[in-house]
Amino acid sequence: MQNIPIEIEVIGLLAACLTTASFVPQVYKIWKTKSAESVSLTMFSMFFIGVLLWLVYGIYIKSVSMTIANVITASLASIIIYYKLKLKE
Amino acid sequence: MQNIPIEIEVIGLLAACLTTASFVPQVYKIWKTKSAESVSLTMFSMFFIGVLLWLVYGIYIKSVSMTIANVITASLASIIIYYKLKLKE
């Protein structure tokens, strides 16, 4: 596969900013309130595995924006899962 | 750009199933309770625009799984935005 043109990567990076940024307040709310009751562990685990697969996909197709977006989203999702498991104890 | 190999698309389609499915309960909850209080309109609008840009990106790089995933996610997000605006009235 050839590299993805820079102008397409700009669209991807803009998309990455928007979808990742919209996820931040959820993580902040859980961190601040120390409550993760409103989120489902099953759903976030599914989401987390899905994001990891998108990351593998992004690396394979040499997509810079998909790789960056999914590394950040996977990190944020793992924070939510960590709090969910920790607060359960 | 060349087409993405089928074995990579399988990873993408699996990723699409997981990330899209994890989004469904949120839409179902809003539809069932007819309450969208817990979600932020600003955040969902950002997310929606981001998903549309990922869709444009997916079409450009000829990614079948990204195109399918983002069409479904954009539809689900637009349902949430619709309820958010409708319930505001």
Coordinates of C-alpha atoms in Angstrom, one line a residue:
Chain A
M1 CA 0.0 0.0 0.0
Q2 CA 1.1 3.5 -0.7
N3 CA 1.2 6.3 1.9
I4 CA -1.9 8.3 2.5
P5 CA -1.7 11.9 0.9
I6 CA -1.1 14.7 3.4
E7 CA -4.3 16.5 2.6
I8 CA -6.3 13.4 3.5
E9 CA -4.3 13.0 6.7
V10 CA -5.3 16.6 7.6
I11 CA -9.0 15.6 7.4
G12 CA -8.1 12.5 9.6
L13 CA -6.3 14.6 12.2
L14 CA -9.2 17.1 12.4
A15 CA -11.5 14.1 12.8
A16 CA -9.2 12.7 15.5
C17 CA -9.2 16.0 17.4
L18 CA -13.0 16.2 17.4
T19 CA -13.8 12.6 18.3
T20 CA -11.0 12.4 20.9
A21 CA -11.9 15.7 22.5
S22 CA -15.5 14.7 22.9
F23 CA -14.4 11.8 25.0
V24 CA -12.3 13.8 27.5
P25 CA -15.1 15.3 29.6
Q26 CA -16.4 11.8 30.4
V27 CA -12.9 10.8 31.7
Y28 CA -12.6 14.1 33.6
K29 CA -16.0 13.6 35.2
I30 CA -15.1 10.1 36.4
W31 CA -11.8 11.3 37.7
K32 CA -13.2 14.3 39.5
T33 CA -16.3 12.6 41.0
K34 CA -14.4 9.3 41.6
S35 CA -17.6 7.7 40.4
A36 CA -17.9 5.5 37.3
E37 CA -21.4 4.2 38.1
S38 CA -22.9 5.6 35.0
V39 CA -20.6 3.7 32.6
S40 CA -20.9 0.0 31.9
L41 CA -17.7 -2.1 32.3
T42 CA -18.9 -4.6 29.6
M43 CA -19.5 -1.7 27.2
F44 CA -16.2 0.0 27.9
S45 CA -14.3 -3.3 27.6
M46 CA -15.9 -3.9 24.2
F47 CA -15.1 -0.3 23.2
F48 CA -11.5 -0.7 24.4
I49 CA -10.9 -3.9 22.4
G50 CA -12.5 -2.3 19.4
V51 CA -10.2 0.7 19.7
L52 CA -7.2 -1.6 19.9
L53 CA -8.3 -3.3 16.7
W54 CA -8.8 0.1 15.0
L55 CA -5.2 0.8 16.1
V56 CA -3.9 -2.4 14.5
Y57 CA -5.9 -1.5 11.3
G58 CA -4.5 2.0 11.3
I59 CA -0.9 0.8 11.7
Y60 CA -1.4 -1.7 8.8
I61 CA -2.8 0.8 6.4
K62 CA -0.1 3.3 7.5
S63 CA -2.7 5.9 8.7
V64 CA -0.9 8.5 10.9
S65 CA -4.2 10.1 12.1
M66 CA -5.9 6.7 12.9
T67 CA -2.8 5.6 14.8
I68 CA -2.6 8.8 16.9
A69 CA -6.4 8.9 17.5
N70 CA -6.6 5.3 18.6
V71 CA -3.6 5.5 20.9
I72 CA -5.1 8.4 22.7
T73 CA -8.6 7.0 22.8
A74 CA -7.3 3.6 24.1
S75 CA -5.4 5.4 26.8
L76 CA -8.6 7.4 27.9
A77 CA -10.7 4.3 27.8
S78 CA -8.2 2.4 29.9
I79 CA -8.4 5.2 32.5
I80 CA -12.2 4.7 32.7
I81 CA -11.8 0.9 33.0
Y82 CA -9.1 1.4 35.7
Y83 CA -11.4 3.6 37.8
K84 CA -14.4 1.3 37.2
L85 CA -12.4 -1.7 38.5
K86 CA -10.7 0.3 41.3
L87 CA -14.0 1.8 42.6
K88 CA -15.6 -1.6 42.6
E89 CA -13.2 -2.8 45.4
Chain B
M1 CA -4.0 4.3 -3.5
Q2 CA -4.4 0.6 -3.8
N3 CA -7.3 -1.3 -2.2
I4 CA -6.9 -2.5 1.4
P5 CA -6.3 -6.3 1.7
I6 CA -9.3 -8.3 2.8
E7 CA -7.6 -9.7 5.9
I8 CA -7.0 -6.1 7.1
E9 CA -10.6 -5.3 6.4
V10 CA -11.7 -8.2 8.6
I11 CA -9.8 -6.6 11.5
G12 CA -11.5 -3.3 10.7
L13 CA -15.0 -4.8 10.5
L14 CA -14.4 -6.6 13.8
A15 CA -13.3 -3.2 15.3
A16 CA -16.4 -1.6 13.7
C17 CA -18.7 -4.1 15.4
L18 CA -17.2 -3.6 18.8
T19 CA -17.0 0.2 18.8
T20 CA -20.4 0.6 17.2
A21 CA -22.1 -2.0 19.5
S22 CA -20.7 -0.2 22.6
F23 CA -22.5 2.9 21.5
V24 CA -26.0 1.3 21.0
P25 CA -27.0 1.0 24.8
Q26 CA -26.5 4.8 25.1
V27 CA -28.9 5.5 22.2
Y28 CA -31.3 2.8 23.6
K29 CA -31.3 4.4 27.1
I30 CA -32.1 7.9 25.7
W31 CA -34.8 6.5 23.5
K32 CA -36.3 4.4 26.3
T33 CA -36.2 7.0 29.1
K34 CA -36.9 9.9 26.7
S35 CA -34.2 11.7 28.7
A36 CA -30.9 13.0 27.2
E37 CA -29.9 15.0 30.3
S38 CA -26.7 13.1 30.9
V39 CA -25.3 13.8 27.5
S40 CA -23.8 17.2 26.4
L41 CA -25.1 18.7 23.2
T42 CA -21.8 20.4 22.5
M43 CA -19.8 17.2 23.0
F44 CA -22.2 15.2 20.8
S45 CA -22.1 17.8 18.1
M46 CA -18.3 17.8 18.1
F47 CA -18.3 14.0 18.1
F48 CA -20.9 14.0 15.2
I49 CA -18.7 16.3 13.0
G50 CA -15.7 14.3 13.9
V51 CA -17.4 11.1 12.8
L52 CA -18.5 12.7 9.5
L53 CA -14.8 13.7 8.9
W54 CA -13.7 10.1 9.6
L55 CA -16.3 9.0 7.1
V56 CA -14.8 11.4 4.4
Y57 CA -11.4 10.0 5.4
G58 CA -12.6 6.4 5.1
I59 CA -14.1 7.0 1.7
Y60 CA -10.9 8.7 0.4
I61 CA -8.7 5.9 1.5
K62 CA -11.2 3.3 0.2
S63 CA -11.7 1.7 3.6
V64 CA -14.9 -0.4 3.6
S65 CA -14.9 -1.0 7.3
M66 CA -14.3 2.7 8.2
T67 CA -17.1 3.8 5.8
I68 CA -19.6 1.3 7.3
A69 CA -18.6 2.0 10.9
N70 CA -18.8 5.8 10.5
V71 CA -22.2 5.7 8.6
I72 CA -23.7 3.7 11.5
T73 CA -22.0 5.8 14.2
A74 CA -23.1 9.1 12.6
S75 CA -26.7 7.8 12.4
L76 CA -26.7 6.8 16.1
A77 CA -25.1 10.1 17.1
S78 CA -27.7 12.0 15.1
I79 CA -30.5 10.1 16.9
I80 CA -29.0 11.3 20.2
I81 CA -28.7 14.9 18.9
Y82 CA -32.3 14.8 17.6
Y83 CA -33.6 13.6 21.1
K84 CA -31.4 16.2 22.8
L85 CA -32.9 19.0 20.7
K86 CA -36.5 17.6 20.8
L87 CA -36.5 17.1 24.6
K88 CA -35.3 20.7 25.0
E89 CA -38.5 22.1 23.6

